[in-house]
Amino acid sequence: MKERTLALAGIFQATELVRQAANHGTWSGYAADTCLESLLAIEADSVEDIFGSAQRLRLGAETLISVLQGDRRYMESLGYAVSIMQLENNFRKKGAMQARIGTELQYIAEIDDGTEIHEIKDLQAKKIAQLYTQTISTIAPRIVINGRPQHLQIDRTVNWIRTLLFAGLRSAVLWRQMGGGRFSLMFGRKKMLEQAETLLPG
């Protein structure tokens, strides 16, 4: 249950960051780095290892708790999360695409051109965004982002939005691997809420 909740928090961290970026043009860099790094953690022993630690999913856990409690301020994040879960359903059937993505993400993970760490992350986000456009965006349902045009016209913002959607899909794959599904969301809500609350520091 803990690993399933961590994966779900991973989805909501990504979608809440997408909402922030599209509407405000800014987003939590620390939380976004966690999403980026989870996408590049190709080989990990546990869900927690993929994200570094449960504490790094604080934004995702807070968003998940708010959604489970019916807070309407997070309806946009929830909408993106539902779309990502539907996308994962179709992505699962694309074996050749999965293999290509795995190979290319390994290459992107090794990028180190000696510049500042934030510049490396921006470059990785740019490469991931290109990969997303060539692969994930060709699968239905295509995720439509709502936001302010002045933010959605900035290349760096768009690169990070695509990277975050990609990371959300990675978390959705994990969620499914941990036994998550529509029924566990409908009937395991109370337990999930309790588990999500344990992810937050006291």
CSV table of C-alpha atoms in Angstrom, one decimal:
chain,number,residue,atom,x,y,z
A,1,MET,CA,0.0,0.0,0.0
A,2,LYS,CA,2.9,2.4,0.8
A,3,GLU,CA,4.6,1.8,-2.5
A,4,ARG,CA,1.2,2.2,-4.3
A,5,THR,CA,0.6,5.5,-2.5
A,6,LEU,CA,4.1,6.7,-3.3
A,7,ALA,CA,3.5,6.0,-7.0
A,8,LEU,CA,0.2,7.9,-6.9
A,9,ALA,CA,1.8,10.8,-5.1
A,10,GLY,CA,4.4,10.8,-7.9
A,11,ILE,CA,1.6,11.2,-10.5
A,12,PHE,CA,0.0,14.1,-8.5
A,13,GLN,CA,3.4,15.8,-7.9
A,14,ALA,CA,3.9,15.8,-11.7
A,15,THR,CA,0.4,17.0,-12.5
A,16,GLU,CA,0.3,19.8,-9.9
A,17,LEU,CA,3.7,21.0,-11.2
A,18,VAL,CA,2.2,21.0,-14.8
A,19,ARG,CA,-0.7,23.1,-13.5
A,20,GLN,CA,1.7,25.6,-11.8
A,21,ALA,CA,3.9,25.9,-14.9
A,22,ALA,CA,1.0,26.4,-17.3
A,23,ASN,CA,-0.9,28.9,-15.2
A,24,HIS,CA,1.9,30.8,-13.5
A,25,GLY,CA,5.1,30.2,-15.5
A,26,THR,CA,6.9,29.1,-12.4
A,27,TRP,CA,7.0,25.9,-10.4
A,28,SER,CA,8.8,24.2,-7.5
A,29,GLY,CA,12.3,23.4,-8.8
A,30,TYR,CA,13.0,20.9,-6.0
A,31,ALA,CA,9.7,19.0,-6.6
A,32,ALA,CA,10.3,19.1,-10.4
A,33,ASP,CA,13.9,17.8,-10.0
A,34,THR,CA,12.4,14.8,-8.1
A,35,CYS,CA,10.1,14.1,-11.1
A,36,LEU,CA,13.0,14.4,-13.6
A,37,GLU,CA,15.3,12.2,-11.6
A,38,SER,CA,12.5,9.5,-11.1
A,39,LEU,CA,12.2,9.4,-14.9
A,40,LEU,CA,16.0,8.8,-15.3
A,41,ALA,CA,16.2,6.2,-12.4
A,42,ILE,CA,16.0,3.3,-14.9
A,43,GLU,CA,17.1,0.7,-12.4
A,44,ALA,CA,16.0,1.0,-8.8
A,45,ASP,CA,15.2,-1.6,-6.1
A,46,SER,CA,12.0,0.0,-4.8
A,47,VAL,CA,9.5,2.7,-5.5
A,48,GLU,CA,11.1,4.9,-2.8
A,49,ASP,CA,14.5,4.5,-4.4
A,50,ILE,CA,13.1,5.8,-7.7
A,51,PHE,CA,12.0,9.1,-6.0
A,52,GLY,CA,15.0,9.3,-3.6
A,53,SER,CA,12.8,9.4,-0.5
A,54,ALA,CA,9.2,9.8,0.5
A,55,GLN,CA,10.0,13.4,1.7
A,56,ARG,CA,10.8,14.4,-1.9
A,57,LEU,CA,7.2,13.7,-2.8
A,58,ARG,CA,5.7,16.2,-0.3
A,59,LEU,CA,4.0,18.3,-2.9
A,60,GLY,CA,2.5,15.1,-4.5
A,61,ALA,CA,1.3,13.8,-1.1
A,62,GLU,CA,-0.3,17.2,-0.2
A,63,THR,CA,-2.0,17.3,-3.6
A,64,LEU,CA,-3.2,13.7,-3.3
A,65,ILE,CA,-4.6,14.3,0.2
A,66,SER,CA,-6.4,17.5,-1.0
A,67,VAL,CA,-7.9,15.6,-4.0
A,68,LEU,CA,-9.0,12.6,-1.8
A,69,GLN,CA,-10.7,15.1,0.6
A,70,GLY,CA,-12.6,16.6,-2.3
A,71,ASP,CA,-10.8,20.0,-2.5
A,72,ARG,CA,-12.0,21.5,-5.8
A,73,ARG,CA,-8.9,23.7,-6.2
A,74,TYR,CA,-7.0,20.7,-7.4
A,75,MET,CA,-9.5,19.6,-10.1
A,76,GLU,CA,-7.1,20.5,-12.9
A,77,SER,CA,-4.3,18.4,-11.4
A,78,LEU,CA,-6.8,15.5,-10.9
A,79,GLY,CA,-8.0,15.9,-14.6
A,80,TYR,CA,-4.4,15.6,-15.8
A,81,ALA,CA,-3.8,12.6,-13.5
A,82,VAL,CA,-6.9,10.8,-14.9
A,83,SER,CA,-5.6,11.5,-18.5
A,84,ILE,CA,-2.2,10.1,-17.6
A,85,MET,CA,-3.7,6.9,-16.2
A,86,GLN,CA,-5.8,6.5,-19.4
A,87,LEU,CA,-2.6,7.1,-21.4
A,88,GLU,CA,-0.7,4.4,-19.4
A,89,ASN,CA,-3.4,1.9,-20.4
A,90,ASN,CA,-2.5,2.4,-24.1
A,91,PHE,CA,1.2,2.9,-23.5
A,92,ARG,CA,1.4,-0.6,-21.9
A,93,LYS,CA,0.6,-2.2,-25.3
A,94,LYS,CA,3.5,-0.4,-27.1
A,95,GLY,CA,6.5,-2.7,-26.5
A,96,ALA,CA,8.8,-1.3,-29.2
A,97,MET,CA,8.1,2.3,-28.0
A,98,GLN,CA,8.9,1.3,-24.4
A,99,ALA,CA,12.2,-0.2,-25.5
A,100,ARG,CA,13.2,2.9,-27.4
A,101,ILE,CA,12.3,5.2,-24.5
A,102,GLY,CA,14.3,3.1,-22.1
A,103,THR,CA,17.4,3.3,-24.3
A,104,GLU,CA,17.1,7.1,-24.9
A,105,LEU,CA,16.4,7.9,-21.3
A,106,GLN,CA,19.6,6.0,-20.4
A,107,TYR,CA,21.5,8.3,-22.8
A,108,ILE,CA,19.8,11.4,-21.4
A,109,ALA,CA,20.7,10.3,-17.8
A,110,GLU,CA,24.4,10.4,-18.7
A,111,ILE,CA,24.3,14.0,-20.1
A,112,ASP,CA,27.0,16.0,-18.3
A,113,ASP,CA,28.5,18.8,-20.4
A,114,GLY,CA,30.3,20.3,-17.5
A,115,THR,CA,27.9,23.3,-17.1
A,116,GLU,CA,26.0,24.3,-13.9
A,117,ILE,CA,23.6,21.6,-12.5
A,118,HIS,CA,20.5,23.6,-13.4
A,119,GLU,CA,21.7,23.9,-17.0
A,120,ILE,CA,22.2,20.2,-17.2
A,121,LYS,CA,18.7,19.6,-15.9
A,122,ASP,CA,17.3,22.1,-18.4
A,123,LEU,CA,19.1,20.3,-21.2
A,124,GLN,CA,17.8,16.9,-20.0
A,125,ALA,CA,14.3,18.3,-19.9
A,126,LYS,CA,14.7,19.6,-23.4
A,127,LYS,CA,15.8,16.1,-24.7
A,128,ILE,CA,13.0,14.4,-22.7
A,129,ALA,CA,10.5,16.8,-24.2
A,130,GLN,CA,11.7,16.0,-27.7
A,131,LEU,CA,11.4,12.3,-26.9
A,132,TYR,CA,7.9,12.8,-25.5
A,133,THR,CA,6.8,14.6,-28.7
A,134,GLN,CA,8.2,11.7,-30.9
A,135,THR,CA,6.6,9.0,-28.8
A,136,ILE,CA,4.1,9.6,-26.0
A,137,SER,CA,2.2,12.4,-27.8
A,138,THR,CA,1.4,10.0,-30.6
A,139,ILE,CA,-0.7,7.9,-28.3
A,140,ALA,CA,-4.3,8.6,-27.4
A,141,PRO,CA,-5.6,10.2,-25.4
A,142,ARG,CA,-3.5,13.3,-26.1
A,143,ILE,CA,-3.2,15.4,-23.0
A,144,VAL,CA,-4.4,19.0,-23.6
A,145,ILE,CA,-2.8,21.5,-21.2
A,146,ASN,CA,-4.8,24.5,-20.0
A,147,GLY,CA,-2.9,27.6,-19.1
A,148,ARG,CA,-1.9,31.1,-20.0
A,149,PRO,CA,-0.7,31.5,-23.6
A,150,GLN,CA,2.2,33.8,-22.5
A,151,HIS,CA,3.6,30.9,-20.4
A,152,LEU,CA,2.9,28.2,-23.0
A,153,GLN,CA,4.9,30.0,-25.6
A,154,ILE,CA,8.1,29.8,-23.6
A,155,ASP,CA,10.3,26.9,-24.8
A,156,ARG,CA,11.8,26.1,-21.3
A,157,THR,CA,8.3,26.0,-19.7
A,158,VAL,CA,6.9,23.7,-22.5
A,159,ASN,CA,10.0,21.4,-22.2
A,160,TRP,CA,9.4,21.1,-18.4
A,161,ILE,CA,5.7,20.5,-18.9
A,162,ARG,CA,6.4,17.6,-21.3
A,163,THR,CA,9.1,16.2,-18.9
A,164,LEU,CA,6.6,16.4,-16.0
A,165,LEU,CA,3.9,14.6,-18.0
A,166,PHE,CA,6.5,11.9,-18.9
A,167,ALA,CA,7.4,11.6,-15.2
A,168,GLY,CA,3.7,11.3,-14.4
A,169,LEU,CA,3.4,8.5,-16.9
A,170,ARG,CA,6.4,6.7,-15.3
A,171,SER,CA,4.6,7.0,-11.9
A,172,ALA,CA,1.4,5.6,-13.5
A,173,VAL,CA,3.3,2.6,-14.8
A,174,LEU,CA,4.7,2.1,-11.2
A,175,TRP,CA,1.1,2.5,-9.8
A,176,ARG,CA,-0.1,-0.3,-12.1
A,177,GLN,CA,2.9,-2.5,-11.3
A,178,MET,CA,2.1,-2.2,-7.6
A,179,GLY,CA,-1.4,-3.4,-8.2
A,180,GLY,CA,-3.1,0.0,-8.5
A,181,GLY,CA,-6.2,0.3,-10.6
A,182,ARG,CA,-9.6,1.9,-10.8
A,183,PHE,CA,-11.1,-0.3,-8.1
A,184,SER,CA,-8.3,0.4,-5.6
A,185,LEU,CA,-8.9,4.1,-6.1
A,186,MET,CA,-12.7,3.7,-5.6
A,187,PHE,CA,-12.6,1.3,-2.7
A,188,GLY,CA,-9.2,2.0,-1.0
A,189,ARG,CA,-9.7,5.7,-0.6
A,190,LYS,CA,-9.7,5.8,3.2
A,191,LYS,CA,-6.6,3.7,3.5
A,192,MET,CA,-4.8,5.7,0.8
A,193,LEU,CA,-5.6,8.9,2.6
A,194,GLU,CA,-4.2,7.5,5.8
A,195,GLN,CA,-1.1,6.3,4.0
A,196,ALA,CA,-0.6,9.6,2.2
A,197,GLU,CA,-0.7,11.5,5.5
A,198,THR,CA,2.2,9.3,6.8
A,199,LEU,CA,4.3,10.6,3.9
A,200,LEU,CA,4.2,14.1,5.2
A,201,PRO,CA,6.8,15.1,7.8
A,202,GLY,CA,5.2,15.5,11.3
